[in-house]
Short mmCIF file of C-alpha atoms and ligand atoms in Angstrom, two decimals:
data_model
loop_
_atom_site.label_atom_id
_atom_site.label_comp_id
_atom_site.label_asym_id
_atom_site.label_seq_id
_atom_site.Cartn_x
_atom_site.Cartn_y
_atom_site.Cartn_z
CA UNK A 1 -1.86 5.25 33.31
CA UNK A 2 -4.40 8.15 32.57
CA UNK A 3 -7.03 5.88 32.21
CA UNK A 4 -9.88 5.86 34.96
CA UNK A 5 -9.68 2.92 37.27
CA UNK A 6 -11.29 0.93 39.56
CA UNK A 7 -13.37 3.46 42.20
CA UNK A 8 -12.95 6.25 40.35
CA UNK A 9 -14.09 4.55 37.02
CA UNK A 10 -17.32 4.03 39.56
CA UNK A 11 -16.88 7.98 40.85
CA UNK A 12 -17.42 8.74 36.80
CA UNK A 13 -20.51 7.14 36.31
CA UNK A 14 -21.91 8.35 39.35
CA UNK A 15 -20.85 11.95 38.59
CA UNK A 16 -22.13 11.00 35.17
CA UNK A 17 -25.87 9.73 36.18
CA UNK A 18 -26.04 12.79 38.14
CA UNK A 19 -24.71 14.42 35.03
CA UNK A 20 -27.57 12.97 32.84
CA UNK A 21 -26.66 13.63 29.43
CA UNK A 22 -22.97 13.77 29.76
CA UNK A 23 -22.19 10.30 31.75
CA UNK A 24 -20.24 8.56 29.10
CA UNK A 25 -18.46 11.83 29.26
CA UNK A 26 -17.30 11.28 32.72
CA UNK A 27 -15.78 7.75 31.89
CA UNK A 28 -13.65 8.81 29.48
CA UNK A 29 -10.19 8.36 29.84
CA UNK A 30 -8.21 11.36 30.77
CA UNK A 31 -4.93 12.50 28.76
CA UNK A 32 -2.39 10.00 28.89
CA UNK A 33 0.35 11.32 31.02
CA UNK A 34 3.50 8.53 30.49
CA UNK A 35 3.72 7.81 26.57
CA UNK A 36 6.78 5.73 27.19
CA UNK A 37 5.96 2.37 25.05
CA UNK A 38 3.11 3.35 23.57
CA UNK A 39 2.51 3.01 19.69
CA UNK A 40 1.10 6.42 19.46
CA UNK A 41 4.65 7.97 20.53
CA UNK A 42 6.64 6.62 17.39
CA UNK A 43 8.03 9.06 15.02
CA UNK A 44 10.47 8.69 12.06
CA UNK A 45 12.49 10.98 10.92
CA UNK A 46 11.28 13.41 8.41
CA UNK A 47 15.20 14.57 7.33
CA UNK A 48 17.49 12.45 4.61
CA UNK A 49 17.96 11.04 1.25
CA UNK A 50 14.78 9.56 0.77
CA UNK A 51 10.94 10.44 1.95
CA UNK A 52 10.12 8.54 5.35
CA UNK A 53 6.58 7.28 3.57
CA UNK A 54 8.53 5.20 1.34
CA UNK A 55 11.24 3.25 3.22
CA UNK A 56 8.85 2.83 6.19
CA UNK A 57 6.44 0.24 6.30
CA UNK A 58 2.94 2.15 5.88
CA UNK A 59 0.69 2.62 8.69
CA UNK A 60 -2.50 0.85 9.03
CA UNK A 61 -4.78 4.34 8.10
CA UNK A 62 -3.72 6.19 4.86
CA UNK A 63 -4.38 9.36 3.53
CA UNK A 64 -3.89 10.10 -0.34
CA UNK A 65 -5.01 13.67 -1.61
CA UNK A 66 -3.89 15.21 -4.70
CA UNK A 67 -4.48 19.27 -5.65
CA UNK A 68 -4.15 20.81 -8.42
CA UNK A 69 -2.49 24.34 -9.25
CA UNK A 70 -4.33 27.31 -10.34
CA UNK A 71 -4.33 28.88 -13.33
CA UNK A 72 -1.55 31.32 -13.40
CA UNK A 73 0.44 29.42 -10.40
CA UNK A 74 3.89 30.94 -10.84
CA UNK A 75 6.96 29.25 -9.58
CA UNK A 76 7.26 31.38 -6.58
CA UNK A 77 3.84 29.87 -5.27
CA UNK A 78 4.82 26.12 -5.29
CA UNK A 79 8.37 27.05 -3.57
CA UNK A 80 6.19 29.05 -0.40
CA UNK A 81 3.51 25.58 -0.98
CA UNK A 82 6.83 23.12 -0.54
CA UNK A 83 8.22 25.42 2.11
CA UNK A 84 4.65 25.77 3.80
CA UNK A 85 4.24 21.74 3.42
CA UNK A 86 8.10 20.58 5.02
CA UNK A 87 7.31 22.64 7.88
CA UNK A 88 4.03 20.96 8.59
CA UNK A 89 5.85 17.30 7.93
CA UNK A 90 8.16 17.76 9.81
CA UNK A 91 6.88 19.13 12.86
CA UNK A 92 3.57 16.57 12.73
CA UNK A 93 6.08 13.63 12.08
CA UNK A 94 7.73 14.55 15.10
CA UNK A 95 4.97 14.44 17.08
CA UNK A 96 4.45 18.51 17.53
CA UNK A 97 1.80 20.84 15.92
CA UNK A 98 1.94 22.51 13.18
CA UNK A 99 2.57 26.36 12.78
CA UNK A 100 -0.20 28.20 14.03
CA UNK A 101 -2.13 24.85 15.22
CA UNK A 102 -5.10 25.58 16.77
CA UNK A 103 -5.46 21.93 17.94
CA UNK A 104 -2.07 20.90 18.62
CA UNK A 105 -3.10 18.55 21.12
CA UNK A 106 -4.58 16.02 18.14
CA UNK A 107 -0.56 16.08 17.09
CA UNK A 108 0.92 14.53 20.35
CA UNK A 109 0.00 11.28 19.20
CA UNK A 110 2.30 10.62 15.45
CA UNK A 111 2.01 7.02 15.60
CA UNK A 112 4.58 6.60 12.56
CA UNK A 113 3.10 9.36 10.96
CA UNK A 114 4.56 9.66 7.37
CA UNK A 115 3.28 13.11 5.34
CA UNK A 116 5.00 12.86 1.87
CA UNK A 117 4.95 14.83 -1.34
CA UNK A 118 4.60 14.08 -5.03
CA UNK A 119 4.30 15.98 -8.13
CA UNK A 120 2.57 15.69 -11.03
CA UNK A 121 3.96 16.90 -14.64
CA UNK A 122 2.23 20.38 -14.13
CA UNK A 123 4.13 20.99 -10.98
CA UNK A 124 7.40 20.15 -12.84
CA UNK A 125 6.86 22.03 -15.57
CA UNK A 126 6.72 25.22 -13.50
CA UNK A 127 9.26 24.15 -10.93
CA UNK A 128 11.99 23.67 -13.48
CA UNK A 129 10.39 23.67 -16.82
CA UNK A 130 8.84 20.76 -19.37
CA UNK A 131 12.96 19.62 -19.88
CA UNK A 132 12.57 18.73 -15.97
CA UNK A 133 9.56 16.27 -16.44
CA UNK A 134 10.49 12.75 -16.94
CA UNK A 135 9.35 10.73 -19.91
CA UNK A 136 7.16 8.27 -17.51
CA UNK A 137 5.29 11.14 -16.30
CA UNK A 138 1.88 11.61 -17.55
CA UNK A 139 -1.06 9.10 -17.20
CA UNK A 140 -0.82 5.84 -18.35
CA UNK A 141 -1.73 4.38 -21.62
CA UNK A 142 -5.61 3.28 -21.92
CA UNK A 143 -6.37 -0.69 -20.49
CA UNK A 144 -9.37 -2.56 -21.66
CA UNK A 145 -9.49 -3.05 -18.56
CA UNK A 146 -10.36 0.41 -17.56
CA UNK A 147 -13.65 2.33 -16.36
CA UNK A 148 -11.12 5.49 -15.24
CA UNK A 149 -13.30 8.18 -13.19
CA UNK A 150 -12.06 12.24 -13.09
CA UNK A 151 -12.94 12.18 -9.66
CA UNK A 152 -10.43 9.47 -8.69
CA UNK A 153 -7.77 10.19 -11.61
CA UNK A 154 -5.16 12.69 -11.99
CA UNK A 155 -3.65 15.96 -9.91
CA UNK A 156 -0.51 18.39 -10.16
CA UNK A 157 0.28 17.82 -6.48
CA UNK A 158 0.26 14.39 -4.03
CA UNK A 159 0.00 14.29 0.08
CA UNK A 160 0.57 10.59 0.87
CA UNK A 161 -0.45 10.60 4.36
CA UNK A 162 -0.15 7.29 7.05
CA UNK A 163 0.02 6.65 10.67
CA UNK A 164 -1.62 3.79 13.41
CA UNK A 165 -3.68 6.76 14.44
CA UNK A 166 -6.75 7.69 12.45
CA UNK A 167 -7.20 11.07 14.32
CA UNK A 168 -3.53 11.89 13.39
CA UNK A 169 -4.13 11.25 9.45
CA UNK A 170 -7.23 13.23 9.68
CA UNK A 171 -5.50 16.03 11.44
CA UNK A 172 -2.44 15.93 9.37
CA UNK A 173 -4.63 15.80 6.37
CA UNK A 174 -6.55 19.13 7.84
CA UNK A 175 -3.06 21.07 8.28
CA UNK A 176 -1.71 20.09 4.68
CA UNK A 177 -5.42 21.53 3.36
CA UNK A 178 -5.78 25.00 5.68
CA UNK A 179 -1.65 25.79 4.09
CA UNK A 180 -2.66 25.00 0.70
CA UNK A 181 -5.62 27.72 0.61
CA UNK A 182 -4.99 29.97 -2.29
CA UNK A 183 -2.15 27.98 -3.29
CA UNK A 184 -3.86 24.61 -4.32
CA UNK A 185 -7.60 22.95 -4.69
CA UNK A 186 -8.19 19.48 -3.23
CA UNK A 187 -9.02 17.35 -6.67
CA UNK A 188 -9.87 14.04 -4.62
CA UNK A 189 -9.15 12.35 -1.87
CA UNK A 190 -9.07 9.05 -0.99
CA UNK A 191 -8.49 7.15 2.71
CA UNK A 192 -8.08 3.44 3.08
CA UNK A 193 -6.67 0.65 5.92
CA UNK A 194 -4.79 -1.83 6.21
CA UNK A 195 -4.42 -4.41 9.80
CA UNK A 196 -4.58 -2.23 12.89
CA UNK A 197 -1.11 -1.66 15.02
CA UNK A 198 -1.42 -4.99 17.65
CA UNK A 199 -4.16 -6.90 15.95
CA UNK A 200 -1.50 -9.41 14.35
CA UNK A 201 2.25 -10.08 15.26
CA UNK A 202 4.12 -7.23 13.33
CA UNK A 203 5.40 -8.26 10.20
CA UNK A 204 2.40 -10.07 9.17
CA UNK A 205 1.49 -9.44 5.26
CA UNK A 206 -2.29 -7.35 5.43
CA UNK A 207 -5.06 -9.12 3.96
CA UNK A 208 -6.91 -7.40 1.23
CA UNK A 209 -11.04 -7.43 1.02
CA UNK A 210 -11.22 -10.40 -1.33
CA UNK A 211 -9.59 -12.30 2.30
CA UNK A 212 -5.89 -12.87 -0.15
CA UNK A 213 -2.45 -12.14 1.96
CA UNK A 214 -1.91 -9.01 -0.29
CA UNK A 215 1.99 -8.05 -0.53
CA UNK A 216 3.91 -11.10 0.24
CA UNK A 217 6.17 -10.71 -2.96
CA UNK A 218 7.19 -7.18 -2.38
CA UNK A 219 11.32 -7.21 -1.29
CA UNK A 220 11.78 -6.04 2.05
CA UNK A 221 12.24 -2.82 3.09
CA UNK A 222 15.93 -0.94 3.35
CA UNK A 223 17.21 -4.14 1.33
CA UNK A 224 19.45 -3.74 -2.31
CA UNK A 225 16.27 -5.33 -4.00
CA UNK A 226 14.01 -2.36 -2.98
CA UNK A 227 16.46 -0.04 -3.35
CA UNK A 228 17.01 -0.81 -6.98
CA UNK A 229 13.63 -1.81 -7.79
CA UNK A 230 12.62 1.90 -6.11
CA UNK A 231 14.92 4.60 -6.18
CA UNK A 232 15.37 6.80 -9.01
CA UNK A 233 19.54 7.60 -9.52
CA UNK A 234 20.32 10.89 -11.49
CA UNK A 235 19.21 14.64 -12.03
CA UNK A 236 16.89 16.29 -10.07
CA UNK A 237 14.68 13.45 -8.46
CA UNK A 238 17.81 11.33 -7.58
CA UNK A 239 16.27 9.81 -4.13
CA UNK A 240 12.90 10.10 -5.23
CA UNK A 241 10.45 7.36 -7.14
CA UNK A 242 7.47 7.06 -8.82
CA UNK A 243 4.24 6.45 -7.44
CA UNK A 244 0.89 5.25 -9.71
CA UNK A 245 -2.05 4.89 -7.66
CA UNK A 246 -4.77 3.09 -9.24
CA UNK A 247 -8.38 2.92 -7.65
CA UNK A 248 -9.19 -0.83 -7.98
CA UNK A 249 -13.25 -1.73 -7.07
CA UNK A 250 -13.32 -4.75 -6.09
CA UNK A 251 -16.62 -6.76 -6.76
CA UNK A 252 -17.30 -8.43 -3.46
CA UNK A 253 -20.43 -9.89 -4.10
CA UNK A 254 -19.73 -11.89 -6.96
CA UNK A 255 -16.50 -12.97 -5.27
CA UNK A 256 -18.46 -14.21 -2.59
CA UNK A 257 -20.23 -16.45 -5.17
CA UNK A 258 -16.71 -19.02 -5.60
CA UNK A 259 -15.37 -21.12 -3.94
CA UNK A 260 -12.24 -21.83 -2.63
CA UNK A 261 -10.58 -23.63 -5.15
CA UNK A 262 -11.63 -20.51 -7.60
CA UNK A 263 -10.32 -18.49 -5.68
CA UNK A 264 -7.28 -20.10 -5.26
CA UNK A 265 -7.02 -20.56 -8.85
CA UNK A 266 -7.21 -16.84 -9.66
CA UNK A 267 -4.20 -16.09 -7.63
CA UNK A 268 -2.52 -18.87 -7.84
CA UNK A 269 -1.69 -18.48 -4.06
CA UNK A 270 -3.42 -20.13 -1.15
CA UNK A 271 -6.03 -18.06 0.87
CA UNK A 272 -5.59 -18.97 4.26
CA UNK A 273 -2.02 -19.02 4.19
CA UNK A 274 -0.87 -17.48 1.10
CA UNK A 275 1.64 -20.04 0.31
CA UNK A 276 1.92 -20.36 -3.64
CA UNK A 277 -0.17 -23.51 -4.94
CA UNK A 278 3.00 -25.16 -5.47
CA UNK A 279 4.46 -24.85 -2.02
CA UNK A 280 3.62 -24.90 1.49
CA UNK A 281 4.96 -21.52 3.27
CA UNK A 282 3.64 -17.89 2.54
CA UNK A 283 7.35 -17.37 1.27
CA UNK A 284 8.38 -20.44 -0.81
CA UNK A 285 9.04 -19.43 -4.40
CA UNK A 286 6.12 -20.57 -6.99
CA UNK A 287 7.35 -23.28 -9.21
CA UNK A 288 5.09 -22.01 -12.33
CA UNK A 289 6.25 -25.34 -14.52
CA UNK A 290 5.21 -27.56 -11.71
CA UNK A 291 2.36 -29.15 -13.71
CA UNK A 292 -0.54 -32.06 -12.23
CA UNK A 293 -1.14 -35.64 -12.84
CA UNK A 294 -2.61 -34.56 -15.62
CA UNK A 295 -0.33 -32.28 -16.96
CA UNK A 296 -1.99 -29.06 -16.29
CA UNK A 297 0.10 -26.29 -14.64
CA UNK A 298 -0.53 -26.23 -10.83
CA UNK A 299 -0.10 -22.44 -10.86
CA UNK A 300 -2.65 -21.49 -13.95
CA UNK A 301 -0.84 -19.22 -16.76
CA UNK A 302 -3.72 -16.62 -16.43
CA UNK A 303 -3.54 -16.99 -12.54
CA UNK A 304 -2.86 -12.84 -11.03
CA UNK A 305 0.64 -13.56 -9.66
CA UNK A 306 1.59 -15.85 -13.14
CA UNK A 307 0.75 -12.69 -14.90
CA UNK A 308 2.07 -9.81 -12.92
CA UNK A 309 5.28 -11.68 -12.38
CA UNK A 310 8.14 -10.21 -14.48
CA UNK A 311 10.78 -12.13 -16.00
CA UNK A 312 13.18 -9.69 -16.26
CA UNK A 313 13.87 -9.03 -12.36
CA UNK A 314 14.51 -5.15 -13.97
CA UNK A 315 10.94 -4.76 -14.33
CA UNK A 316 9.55 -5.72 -10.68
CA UNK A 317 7.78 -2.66 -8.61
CA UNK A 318 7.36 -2.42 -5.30
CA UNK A 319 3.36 -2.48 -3.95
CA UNK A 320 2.03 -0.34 -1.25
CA UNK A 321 -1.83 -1.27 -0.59
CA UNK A 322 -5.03 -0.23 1.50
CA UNK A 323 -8.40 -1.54 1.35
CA UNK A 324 -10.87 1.15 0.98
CA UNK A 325 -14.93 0.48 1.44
CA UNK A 326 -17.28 3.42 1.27
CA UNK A 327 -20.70 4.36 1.86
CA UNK A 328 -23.05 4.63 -1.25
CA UNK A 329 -23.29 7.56 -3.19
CA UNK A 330 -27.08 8.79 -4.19
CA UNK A 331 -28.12 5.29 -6.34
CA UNK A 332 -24.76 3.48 -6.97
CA UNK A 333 -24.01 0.49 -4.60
CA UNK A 334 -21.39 0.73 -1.35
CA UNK A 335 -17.86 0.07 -3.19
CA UNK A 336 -14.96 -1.90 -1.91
CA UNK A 337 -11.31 -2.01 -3.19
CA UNK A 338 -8.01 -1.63 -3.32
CA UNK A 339 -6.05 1.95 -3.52
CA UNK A 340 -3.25 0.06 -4.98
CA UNK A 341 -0.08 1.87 -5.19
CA UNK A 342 2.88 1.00 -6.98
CA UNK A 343 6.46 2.40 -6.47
CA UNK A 344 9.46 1.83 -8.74
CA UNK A 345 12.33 3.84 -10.84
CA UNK A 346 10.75 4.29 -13.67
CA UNK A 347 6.75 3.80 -14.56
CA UNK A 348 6.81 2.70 -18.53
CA UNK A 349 10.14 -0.13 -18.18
CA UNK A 350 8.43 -1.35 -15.20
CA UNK A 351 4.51 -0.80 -14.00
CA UNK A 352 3.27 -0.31 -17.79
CA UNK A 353 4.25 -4.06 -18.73
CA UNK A 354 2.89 -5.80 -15.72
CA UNK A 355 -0.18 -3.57 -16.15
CA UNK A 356 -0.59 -4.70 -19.72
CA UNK A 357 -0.28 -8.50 -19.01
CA UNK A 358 -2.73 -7.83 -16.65
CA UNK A 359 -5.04 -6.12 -18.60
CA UNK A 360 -4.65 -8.78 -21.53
CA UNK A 361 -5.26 -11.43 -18.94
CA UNK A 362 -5.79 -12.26 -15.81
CA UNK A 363 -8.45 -14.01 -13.90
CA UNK A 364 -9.19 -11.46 -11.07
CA UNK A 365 -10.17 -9.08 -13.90
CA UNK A 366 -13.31 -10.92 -13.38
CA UNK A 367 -14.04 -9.31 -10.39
CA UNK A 368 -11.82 -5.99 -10.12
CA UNK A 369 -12.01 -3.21 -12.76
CA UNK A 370 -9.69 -0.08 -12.14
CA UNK A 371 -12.10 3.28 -11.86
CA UNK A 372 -9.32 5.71 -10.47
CA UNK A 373 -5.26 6.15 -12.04
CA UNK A 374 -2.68 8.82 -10.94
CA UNK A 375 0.76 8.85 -12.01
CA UNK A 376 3.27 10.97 -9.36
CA UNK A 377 7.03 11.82 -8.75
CA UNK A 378 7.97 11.43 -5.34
CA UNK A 379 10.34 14.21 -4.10
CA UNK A 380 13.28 13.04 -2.96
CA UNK A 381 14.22 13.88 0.91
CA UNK A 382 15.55 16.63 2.21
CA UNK A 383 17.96 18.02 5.15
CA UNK A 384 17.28 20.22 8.13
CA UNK A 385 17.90 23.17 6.40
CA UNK A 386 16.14 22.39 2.83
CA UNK A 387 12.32 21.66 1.65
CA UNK A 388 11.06 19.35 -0.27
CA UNK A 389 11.77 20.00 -3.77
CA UNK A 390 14.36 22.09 -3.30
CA UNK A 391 16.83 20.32 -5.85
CA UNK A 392 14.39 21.71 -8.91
CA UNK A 393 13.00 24.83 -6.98
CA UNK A 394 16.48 26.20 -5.42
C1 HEM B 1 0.58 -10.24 -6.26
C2 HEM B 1 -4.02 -9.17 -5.27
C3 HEM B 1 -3.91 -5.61 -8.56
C4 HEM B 1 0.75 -6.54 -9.36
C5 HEM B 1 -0.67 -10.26 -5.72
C6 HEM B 1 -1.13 -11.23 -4.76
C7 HEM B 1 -2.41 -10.91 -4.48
C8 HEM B 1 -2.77 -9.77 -5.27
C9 HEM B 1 -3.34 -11.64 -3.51
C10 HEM B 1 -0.32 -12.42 -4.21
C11 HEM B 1 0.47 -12.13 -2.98
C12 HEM B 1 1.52 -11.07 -3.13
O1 HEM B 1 2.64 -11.30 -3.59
O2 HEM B 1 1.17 -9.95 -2.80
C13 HEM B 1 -4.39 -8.12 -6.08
C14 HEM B 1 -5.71 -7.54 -6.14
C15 HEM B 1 -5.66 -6.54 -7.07
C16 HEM B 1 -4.32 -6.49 -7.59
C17 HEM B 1 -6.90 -7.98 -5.31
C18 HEM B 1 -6.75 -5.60 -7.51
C19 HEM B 1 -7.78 -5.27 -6.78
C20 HEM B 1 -2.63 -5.56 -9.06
C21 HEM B 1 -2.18 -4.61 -10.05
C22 HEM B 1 -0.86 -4.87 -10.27
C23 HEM B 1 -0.49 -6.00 -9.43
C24 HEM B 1 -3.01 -3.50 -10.67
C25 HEM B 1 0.12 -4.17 -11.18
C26 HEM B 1 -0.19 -3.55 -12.29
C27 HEM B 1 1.10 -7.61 -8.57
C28 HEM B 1 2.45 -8.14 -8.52
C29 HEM B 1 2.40 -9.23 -7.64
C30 HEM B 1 1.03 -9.31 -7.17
C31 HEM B 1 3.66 -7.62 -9.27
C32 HEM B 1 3.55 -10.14 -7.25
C33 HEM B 1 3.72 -11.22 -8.26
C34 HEM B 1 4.91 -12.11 -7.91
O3 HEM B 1 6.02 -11.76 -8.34
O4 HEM B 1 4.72 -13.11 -7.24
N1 HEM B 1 -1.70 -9.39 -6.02
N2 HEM B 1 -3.59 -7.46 -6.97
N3 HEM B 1 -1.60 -6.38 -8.72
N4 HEM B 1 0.27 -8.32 -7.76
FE1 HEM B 1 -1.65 -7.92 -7.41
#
C-alpha cells in the first residue's frame, strides 16, 4: 500500500511527460500509509541495563562518529551533552523526531535504529575525575603492524549509530551533530555496511570485502558466553563494555591476485561456506591438530583464526563488523576495509593479546594493515527517568 499501481502508475507518467522535467517525480511512491510488517517500523527499546547497540544484532548501515571536548569543557557541559543525546536516542529509536526536528518525517522509519554512547578517557576524567578512568582506557600499545592515521584514530566522545535504513542513520547522525554544537567537534566519522535487511535469510553471518563469512565465531547474542565475554561488572560502568574500533584497509587488488586455496589458507576457514578446513559446516569446531597425509597441520599455525583464537576462553571478545569502501581522496587510490569493532570487559586481558598474536603473525597481514584505532567505554543503559552516564555524572 502507498505505492502507485497499475493505472495510476500510468496516470504518473502521463502527468509526468506533461510535467517534463519532473516525471520521475510523479512515479514516486507516495508515503506509506499501513507500516504494519514492514522492516522500517522496528524499534528496540532504548531503556535498561545495557545499551540497545550492543545486545542487538547491528543493522546493515552503521554510523561511527567520535567528538572531542573543548578546551575548558566543564562537567556541567557533558551532563546537558548526555542529557541533550538520551533525548534524541530515545525518541529516534522509537521511531519519533527529535526535539525541535525540523524533518521529523525522515524519523518515522527506525528500522532497528540503535544510537549509543561511548567515552573516551577525557570525558571520564571530567565526568568523575582521572580515579574514574579505567586502566584499559587509552589507545593501544604500538603494532608493527600499524600505519595509524589522526584522522581515523582517537576522540573524547563515541555515537555508534545503526539501522536497515540508510536515511535514518544519516538523519540520526544529523540530530546527534546539530545538539552537539558548542558542546563537541566532530573528529571523524566513519559509515560502513554490512548484508541489506531481506537480501539473505536472517541469521546469515555477513560477508566481508575479501568474500570470507566474517563473524561466525562470535557467541550469540543475550547468551552467558556474551554476557561474560562483554559486560563489564562493578563501579561506575557496571552494564557497560569496551569498544576498540580499528580502521582495517583491506588490499583488494592484491587479494584478487590468489587463489582459492590461498585464500583458504590464510583463514583457515572455507570461502564459500565458511566451514573451518577441518570440517564441513560453517559451525563445526576447527580441529587445529588435525594434521595431512603428510603431516602438515590442515588449519596452518599462522592461519587468521589459528592466531586470533584464545586459549584461555577468558580472553575471547566479541566482533561487531562493517565493510567500508570509499571514493578516492585527491591522489591516493579508492580504499576498502573493515571498521572492525571489538567489544569485551576489559581491552588489555582480552583484545591486546589477540591483537599482538596478530600483529606477530598472521597471514592476512599480507593484505590488511590497520590505518585507524579508537579505544571507548560504552555507557551502560539507563531508565526512563535517567541519561546516559548518569551513574558518574549524577
Ligand atoms: C575470525 C576476517 C581482523 C579477531 C575471523 C574470520 C574471518 C576474519 C574471515 C573467520 C570467521 C569468523 O569467526 O568470523 C578478518 C579480516 C580482518 C580481521 C578480513 C581485517 C581486515 C581481525 C582483528 C582481530 C580479529 C584486528 C582482533 C584483534 C578475530 C577473532 C576471530 C576472527 C577473535 C575468531 C577466531 C576463532 O575463535 O575462531 N576474522 N579479521 N580479526 N577474527 Fe578476524
Amino acid at each position: 500500500r502507498g505505492f502507485l499501481t497499475g493505472s495510476a502508475a500510468a496516470a504518473g507518467v502521463a502527468v509526468g511527460a506533461a510535467g517534463g522535467a519532473y516525471a520521475a517525480h510523479a512515479a514516486q511512491p507516495g508515503p506509506a500509509t499501513d507500516t504494519a510488517g514492514l522492516n522500517g517500523a522496528r524499534t528496540h527499546d532504548f531503556h535498561g541495563t545495557h545499551q540497545a547497540g550492543v545486545t542487538s544484532s547491528p543493522g546493515a548501515h552503521g554510523a561511527f562518529l567520535a567528538f572531542d571536548l573543548p578546551a575548558g569543557s566543564v562537567k556541567d557541559d557533558l551532563r546537558r551533552l548526555m542529557r541533550l543525546w538520551t533525548d534524541d536516542a530515545r525518541r529516534l529509536m522509537s521511531g519519533a523526531g527529535a526535539l525541535a526536528d525540523t524533518e521529523p518525517e525522515l524519523a518515522t522509519a527506525p528500522a532497528g535504529l540503535t544510537v549509543t554512547v561511548g567515552w573516551g578517557p577525557k570525558a571520564v576524567a571530567l565526568a568523575g575525575g582521572s580515579e574514574a578512568v579505567p586502566s584499559w582506557l587509552r589507545p593501544l600499545p604500538d603494532f608493527s603492524i600499524d600505519a595509524l592515521e589522526d584522522r581515523w584514530s582517537d576522540g573524547d566522545l563515541l555515537v555508534m549509530i545503526h539501522s536497515d535504513d540508510p536515511v535514518t542513520v544519516s538523519h540520526a547522525l544529523r540530530m546527534v551533530s546539530k545538539d552537539a554544537t558548542n558542546l563537541a567537534t566532530e573528529r571523524w566519522r566513519q559509515t560502513g555496511f554490512r548484508q541489506a535487511y531481506g537480501s539473505h535469510p536472517s541469521g546469515t553471518t555477513m560477508r566481508n570485502l575479501f568474500g570470507q563469512v566474517d563473524g561466525t565465531a562470535n557467541p550469540p547474542l543475550a547468551s552467558d558466553d556474551f554476557a561474560a565475554r562483554v559486560w563489564i561488572q562493578d563501579g561506575w560502568l557496571a552494564g557497560g563494555t569496551s569498544f576498540v574500533l580499528r580502521r582495517i584497509r583491506m588490499e583488494l587488488d592484491t587479494w584478487d591476485q590468489v587463489d582459492r586455496i590461498g585464500r583458504e589458507n590464510a583463514v583457515g576457514r572455507t570461502v564459500d561456506t565458511g566451514a573451518p578446513l577441518t570440517g564441513e559446516a560453517e559451525h563445526d569446531e576447527p580441529d587445529f591438530d588435525a594434521v595431512d597425509a603428510r603431516g602438515f597441520p590442515i588449519i596452518s599455525d599462522v592461519s587468521h583464526i589459528r592466531r586470533a583464537r584464545p586459549d584461555d576462553p577468558s580472553q575471547r571478545i566479541v566482533r561487531l563488523a562493517y565493510n567500508y569502501d570509499d571514493a578516492p581522496r585527491g591522489n591516493e587510490p579508492a580504499e576498502a576495509g573493515l571498521l572492525f569493532g571489538s567489544l569485551q570487559a576489559d581491552v588489555d586481558a582480552q583484545f591486546v593479546p589477540i591483537q599482538r598474536r596478530l600483529a606477530e603473525a598472521d597471514l592476512l597481514n599480507v593484505w590488511t594493515t590497520p590505518v585507524g584505532s579508537a579505544v571507548f567505554a560504552i555507557l551502560p543503559g539507563c531508565t526512563e527517568d535517567g541519561y546516559l552516564g548518569d551513574t558518574l555524572l549524577d
